[in-house]
PDB file of C-alpha atoms in Angstrom:
ATOM      1  CA  MET A   1     -66.032 132.810  64.998  1.00  0.00           C
ATOM      2  CA  ILE A   2     -68.726 130.362  65.981  1.00  0.00           C
ATOM      3  CA  THR A   3     -70.239 128.513  63.100  1.00  0.00           C
ATOM      4  CA  LYS A   4     -73.633 126.950  62.792  1.00  0.00           C
ATOM      5  CA  THR A   5     -72.062 123.500  63.009  1.00  0.00           C
ATOM      6  CA  THR A   6     -70.441 124.376  66.328  1.00  0.00           C
ATOM      7  CA  VAL A   7     -73.758 125.607  67.790  1.00  0.00           C
ATOM      8  CA  ASN A   8     -75.516 122.392  66.733  1.00  0.00           C
ATOM      9  CA  ALA A   9     -72.705 120.301  68.264  1.00  0.00           C
ATOM     10  CA  LEU A  10     -73.028 122.209  71.560  1.00  0.00           C
ATOM     11  CA  LYS A  11     -76.811 121.702  71.561  1.00  0.00           C
ATOM     12  CA  ALA A  12     -76.355 117.960  71.031  1.00  0.00           C
ATOM     13  CA  LEU A  13     -73.771 117.788  73.821  1.00  0.00           C
ATOM     14  CA  VAL A  14     -76.031 119.624  76.305  1.00  0.00           C
ATOM     15  CA  ALA A  15     -79.056 117.507  75.357  1.00  0.00           C
ATOM     16  CA  GLY A  16     -77.038 114.305  75.625  1.00  0.00           C
ATOM     17  CA  GLY A  17     -75.645 115.365  79.005  1.00  0.00           C
ATOM     18  CA  GLY A  18     -79.171 116.029  80.255  1.00  0.00           C
ATOM     19  CA  VAL A  19     -80.347 112.621  79.134  1.00  0.00           C
ATOM     20  CA  ALA A  20     -77.321 110.957  80.789  1.00  0.00           C
ATOM     21  CA  ALA A  21     -77.894 112.864  84.054  1.00  0.00           C
ATOM     22  CA  THR A  22     -81.552 111.828  84.114  1.00  0.00           C
ATOM     23  CA  TRP A  23     -80.608 108.206  83.423  1.00  0.00           C
ATOM     24  CA  PHE A  24     -78.181 108.089  86.331  1.00  0.00           C
ATOM     25  CA  ALA A  25     -80.582 109.825  88.717  1.00  0.00           C
ATOM     26  CA  VAL A  26     -83.637 107.684  88.000  1.00  0.00           C
ATOM     27  CA  GLY A  27     -82.284 104.604  86.294  1.00  0.00           C
ATOM     28  CA  PRO A  28     -82.080 101.152  87.865  1.00  0.00           C
ATOM     29  CA  THR A  29     -79.199 100.506  90.210  1.00  0.00           C
ATOM     30  CA  HIS A  30     -77.296  97.263  90.281  1.00  0.00           C
ATOM     31  CA  GLY A  31     -76.010  95.848  93.512  1.00  0.00           C
ATOM     32  CA  THR A  32     -77.374  96.620  96.984  1.00  0.00           C
ATOM     33  CA  PRO A  33     -80.128  99.177  97.271  1.00  0.00           C
ATOM     34  CA  HIS A  34     -79.694 102.291  99.355  1.00  0.00           C
ATOM     35  CA  ALA A  35     -80.977 102.284 102.950  1.00  0.00           C
ATOM     36  CA  SER A  36     -84.051 104.397 102.089  1.00  0.00           C
ATOM     37  CA  VAL A  37     -85.054 102.043  99.287  1.00  0.00           C
ATOM     38  CA  ALA A  38     -84.420  98.952 101.417  1.00  0.00           C
ATOM     39  CA  SER A  39     -86.631 100.256 104.245  1.00  0.00           C
ATOM     40  CA  SER A  40     -89.548 100.906 101.894  1.00  0.00           C
ATOM     41  CA  ILE A  41     -89.543  97.350 100.563  1.00  0.00           C
ATOM     42  CA  GLN A  42     -91.817  95.137 102.630  1.00  0.00           C
ATOM     43  CA  ARG A  43     -91.456  91.433 102.559  1.00  0.00           C
ATOM     44  CA  PRO A  44     -94.617  89.366 102.839  1.00  0.00           C
ATOM     45  CA  ALA A  45     -95.151  87.876 106.273  1.00  0.00           C
ATOM     46  CA  ALA A  46     -94.886  84.155 106.543  1.00  0.00           C
ATOM     47  CA  THR A  47     -98.403  82.754 106.369  1.00  0.00           C
ATOM     48  CA  PRO A  48     -99.069  79.547 108.229  1.00  0.00           C
ATOM     49  CA  GLU A  49    -100.127  76.696 106.067  1.00  0.00           C
ATOM     50  CA  ILE A  50    -103.747  75.649 106.573  1.00  0.00           C
ATOM     51  CA  THR A  51    -104.437  71.989 106.168  1.00  0.00           C
ATOM     52  CA  ALA A  52    -107.482  70.594 104.437  1.00  0.00           C
ATOM     53  CA  GLU A  53    -108.759  69.222 107.739  1.00  0.00           C
ATOM     54  CA  GLU A  54    -108.633  72.665 109.417  1.00  0.00           C
ATOM     55  CA  LEU A  55    -110.349  74.215 106.412  1.00  0.00           C
ATOM     56  CA  ASN A  56    -113.166  71.631 106.549  1.00  0.00           C
ATOM     57  CA  THR A  57    -113.585  72.229 110.300  1.00  0.00           C
ATOM     58  CA  GLN A  58    -113.935  75.981 109.741  1.00  0.00           C
ATOM     59  CA  ALA A  59    -116.420  75.418 106.886  1.00  0.00           C
ATOM     60  CA  ASN A  60    -118.569  73.148 109.104  1.00  0.00           C
ATOM     61  CA  LYS A  61    -118.581  75.761 111.893  1.00  0.00           C
ATOM     62  CA  LEU A  62    -119.695  78.416 109.403  1.00  0.00           C
ATOM     63  CA  ARG A  63    -122.497  76.191 108.052  1.00  0.00           C
ATOM     64  CA  ASP A  64    -123.713  75.437 111.587  1.00  0.00           C
ATOM     65  CA  HIS A  65    -123.699  79.135 112.419  1.00  0.00           C
ATOM     66  CA  LEU A  66    -125.622  80.103 109.273  1.00  0.00           C
ATOM     67  CA  ASN A  67    -128.217  77.325 109.701  1.00  0.00           C
ATOM     68  CA  GLY A  68    -128.770  77.992 113.412  1.00  0.00           C
ATOM     69  CA  GLN A  69    -131.958  79.569 114.693  1.00  0.00           C
ATOM     70  CA  LEU A  70    -131.853  83.097 116.015  1.00  0.00           C
ATOM     71  CA  SER A  71    -132.732  83.503 119.667  1.00  0.00           C
ATOM     72  CA  PRO A  72    -135.642  85.822 120.409  1.00  0.00           C
ATOM     73  CA  SER A  73    -134.655  89.377 121.204  1.00  0.00           C
ATOM     74  CA  LYS A  74    -134.693  90.431 124.835  1.00  0.00           C
ATOM     75  CA  ARG A  75    -134.579  94.097 123.910  1.00  0.00           C
ATOM     76  CA  ASN A  76    -137.672  96.280 124.352  1.00  0.00           C
ATOM     77  CA  PRO A  77    -137.495  99.242 121.943  1.00  0.00           C
ATOM     78  CA  PHE A  78    -140.190 101.080 123.919  1.00  0.00           C
ATOM     79  CA  ARG A  79    -138.365 100.995 127.230  1.00  0.00           C
ATOM     80  CA  PHE A  80    -135.537 103.424 127.839  1.00  0.00           C
ATOM     81  CA  GLY A  81    -132.992 103.466 130.589  1.00  0.00           C
ATOM     82  CA  SER A  82    -130.181 101.303 131.789  1.00  0.00           C
ATOM     83  CA  VAL A  83    -129.615  97.891 130.291  1.00  0.00           C
ATOM     84  CA  LYS A  84    -130.037  95.012 132.737  1.00  0.00           C
ATOM     85  CA  SER A  85    -128.809  91.504 132.246  1.00  0.00           C
ATOM     86  CA  ALA A  86    -131.201  88.717 131.334  1.00  0.00           C
ATOM     87  CA  ALA A  87    -130.523  87.015 134.672  1.00  0.00           C
ATOM     88  CA  SER A  88    -131.778  90.029 136.627  1.00  0.00           C
ATOM     89  CA  HIS A  89    -135.005  90.059 134.577  1.00  0.00           C
ATOM     90  CA  ALA A  90    -135.652  86.333 134.965  1.00  0.00           C
ATOM     91  CA  GLY A  91    -136.712  86.401 138.595  1.00  0.00           C
ATOM     92  CA  SER A  92    -138.422  89.761 138.690  1.00  0.00           C
ATOM     93  CA  THR A  93    -142.109  90.334 138.222  1.00  0.00           C
ATOM     94  CA  ARG A  94    -143.635  92.823 135.873  1.00  0.00           C
ATOM     95  CA  ALA A  95    -144.431  95.246 138.695  1.00  0.00           C
ATOM     96  CA  GLU A  96    -140.854  95.156 139.963  1.00  0.00           C
ATOM     97  CA  ARG A  97    -139.435  95.859 136.499  1.00  0.00           C
ATOM     98  CA  SER A  98    -141.433  99.035 136.036  1.00  0.00           C
ATOM     99  CA  THR A  99    -139.244 102.034 136.730  1.00  0.00           C
ATOM    100  CA  ALA A 100    -141.767 104.640 135.616  1.00  0.00           C
ATOM    101  CA  PRO A 101    -143.446 106.530 138.453  1.00  0.00           C
ATOM    102  CA  ALA A 102    -147.155 106.011 138.845  1.00  0.00           C
ATOM    103  CA  ILE A 103    -149.132 108.764 137.139  1.00  0.00           C
ATOM    104  CA  ALA A 104    -152.169 109.983 138.991  1.00  0.00           C
ATOM    105  CA  LEU A 105    -155.180 110.349 136.744  1.00  0.00           C
ATOM    106  CA  SER A 106    -156.623 113.819 136.841  1.00  0.00           C
ATOM    107  CA  ALA A 107    -159.848 115.267 135.557  1.00  0.00           C
ATOM    108  CA  PRO A 108    -160.016 115.438 131.762  1.00  0.00           C
ATOM    109  CA  VAL A 109    -158.658 118.675 130.389  1.00  0.00           C
ATOM    110  CA  ALA A 110    -160.657 120.534 127.777  1.00  0.00           C
ATOM    111  CA  PRO A 111    -158.914 120.692 124.421  1.00  0.00           C
ATOM    112  CA  PRO A 112    -157.395 124.068 123.600  1.00  0.00           C
ATOM    113  CA  PRO A 113    -159.527 126.294 121.420  1.00  0.00           C
ATOM    114  CA  PRO A 114    -158.708 126.049 117.735  1.00  0.00           C
ATOM    115  CA  SER A 115    -156.908 129.005 116.278  1.00  0.00           C
ATOM    116  CA  TYR A 116    -159.676 130.797 114.436  1.00  0.00           C
ATOM    117  CA  THR A 117    -159.213 134.333 113.195  1.00  0.00           C
ATOM    118  CA  LEU A 118    -161.824 136.809 112.084  1.00  0.00           C
ATOM    119  CA  ALA A 119    -160.799 137.887 108.603  1.00  0.00           C
ATOM    120  CA  GLY A 120    -163.696 140.229 107.948  1.00  0.00           C
ATOM    121  CA  ILE A 121    -167.371 141.061 108.309  1.00  0.00           C
ATOM    122  CA  ALA A 122    -169.763 141.757 105.470  1.00  0.00           C
ATOM    123  CA  GLU A 123    -173.108 143.545 105.811  1.00  0.00           C
ATOM    124  CA  ARG A 124    -176.100 143.632 103.535  1.00  0.00           C
ATOM    125  CA  ASN A 125    -179.437 145.308 103.864  1.00  0.00           C
ATOM    126  CA  GLU A 126    -182.467 143.058 103.808  1.00  0.00           C
ATOM    127  CA  PRO A 127    -186.128 143.802 104.423  1.00  0.00           C
ATOM    128  CA  GLU A 128    -185.765 142.463 107.996  1.00  0.00           C
ATOM    129  CA  GLY A 129    -182.765 144.741 108.644  1.00  0.00           C
ATOM    130  CA  ARG A 130    -179.029 144.474 108.318  1.00  0.00           C
ATOM    131  CA  LYS A 131    -177.635 140.977 108.077  1.00  0.00           C
ATOM    132  CA  ARG A 132    -173.948 140.392 108.848  1.00  0.00           C
ATOM    133  CA  THR A 133    -171.790 137.571 107.537  1.00  0.00           C
ATOM    134  CA  ALA A 134    -168.508 136.743 109.284  1.00  0.00           C
ATOM    135  CA  VAL A 135    -165.478 135.551 107.366  1.00  0.00           C
ATOM    136  CA  ILE A 136    -163.561 133.212 109.710  1.00  0.00           C
ATOM    137  CA  SER A 137    -160.398 131.314 108.826  1.00  0.00           C
ATOM    138  CA  GLY A 138    -158.972 128.373 110.731  1.00  0.00           C
ATOM    139  CA  GLU A 139    -158.249 124.643 110.565  1.00  0.00           C
ATOM    140  CA  GLY A 140    -157.286 125.078 106.907  1.00  0.00           C
ATOM    141  CA  GLN A 141    -160.818 126.277 106.072  1.00  0.00           C
ATOM    142  CA  LEU A 142    -162.545 129.533 105.272  1.00  0.00           C
ATOM    143  CA  TYR A 143    -165.997 129.892 106.822  1.00  0.00           C
ATOM    144  CA  LEU A 144    -168.661 132.376 105.662  1.00  0.00           C
ATOM    145  CA  VAL A 145    -171.185 132.168 108.515  1.00  0.00           C
ATOM    146  CA  THR A 146    -174.128 134.023 109.935  1.00  0.00           C
ATOM    147  CA  GLU A 147    -175.828 133.694 113.350  1.00  0.00           C
ATOM    148  CA  GLY A 148    -176.830 130.100 114.127  1.00  0.00           C
ATOM    149  CA  GLN A 149    -174.411 128.441 111.680  1.00  0.00           C
ATOM    150  CA  ALA A 150    -171.586 126.075 112.647  1.00  0.00           C
ATOM    151  CA  VAL A 151    -167.884 126.873 112.516  1.00  0.00           C
ATOM    152  CA  GLY A 152    -165.991 123.611 112.284  1.00  0.00           C
ATOM    153  CA  SER A 153    -167.340 120.720 114.305  1.00  0.00           C
ATOM    154  CA  ARG A 154    -167.144 122.434 117.677  1.00  0.00           C
ATOM    155  CA  TYR A 155    -168.545 125.997 117.591  1.00  0.00           C
ATOM    156  CA  THR A 156    -171.798 127.733 116.658  1.00  0.00           C
ATOM    157  CA  VAL A 157    -172.070 131.445 115.842  1.00  0.00           C
ATOM    158  CA  VAL A 158    -174.071 133.221 118.546  1.00  0.00           C
ATOM    159  CA  ARG A 159    -173.724 136.833 117.431  1.00  0.00           C
ATOM    160  CA  VAL A 160    -172.029 138.795 114.641  1.00  0.00           C
ATOM    161  CA  ASP A 161    -171.280 142.410 115.587  1.00  0.00           C
ATOM    162  CA  ALA A 162    -169.680 145.124 113.449  1.00  0.00           C
ATOM    163  CA  GLU A 163    -166.209 144.444 115.011  1.00  0.00           C
ATOM    164  CA  ALA A 164    -166.425 140.946 116.588  1.00  0.00           C
ATOM    165  CA  VAL A 165    -168.033 137.506 116.483  1.00  0.00           C
ATOM    166  CA  LEU A 166    -169.153 135.445 119.460  1.00  0.00           C
ATOM    167  CA  LEU A 167    -168.835 131.635 119.167  1.00  0.00           C
ATOM    168  CA  ARG A 168    -170.109 128.995 121.628  1.00  0.00           C
ATOM    169  CA  ASP A 169    -169.281 125.280 121.825  1.00  0.00           C
ATOM    170  CA  GLN A 170    -171.517 122.422 123.042  1.00  0.00           C
ATOM    171  CA  SER A 171    -170.350 122.783 126.670  1.00  0.00           C
ATOM    172  CA  GLY A 172    -171.231 126.494 126.736  1.00  0.00           C
ATOM    173  CA  THR A 173    -167.700 127.842 126.510  1.00  0.00           C
ATOM    174  CA  GLU A 174    -167.641 131.077 124.557  1.00  0.00           C
ATOM    175  CA  LEU A 175    -164.925 132.391 122.246  1.00  0.00           C
ATOM    176  CA  THR A 176    -164.854 135.976 120.954  1.00  0.00           C
ATOM    177  CA  LEU A 177    -163.059 136.766 117.706  1.00  0.00           C
ATOM    178  CA  ALA A 178    -162.307 140.424 117.017  1.00  0.00           C
ATOM    179  CA  LEU A 179    -161.102 142.183 113.906  1.00  0.00           C
ATOM    180  CA  ARG A 180    -157.453 143.167 114.008  1.00  0.00           C
TER     181      ARG A 180
END
């Protein structure tokens, strides 16, 4: 029959054996280390001794470098292409250095028409007859215009019909806006 004292003794023996096994597995070893441990240990490399004279020489070089004037940049951030040496630029003239092809000047091109849209047309009866008001959106603005009024800085309303508006600029170019 197993008594309570025997069970406690077995528990102590197992616990003690576990502690001893852990100690031997992880504990410090005396003598020569194993090959895997010896390969992981790195010895510091031998550093050459620097004399005071060498140190002062290096400090003087650093001071001279920090106090020196910067040379002007030879780089042009607005010119793209291959990098040429300073010697090749020294003897060349400005015309020779230009690699961009000459651009022939052409007649001025008219600016594109602004993107106006006709949002709606309102009508009201007046003693002279029907008067229409156009609702035009464009250039971040909303224009409520009748015949003869300006739309933006470029166009003037020539005619407001039931379905469309005719605009004309200073050069005589006409633009028709229709309801969608």
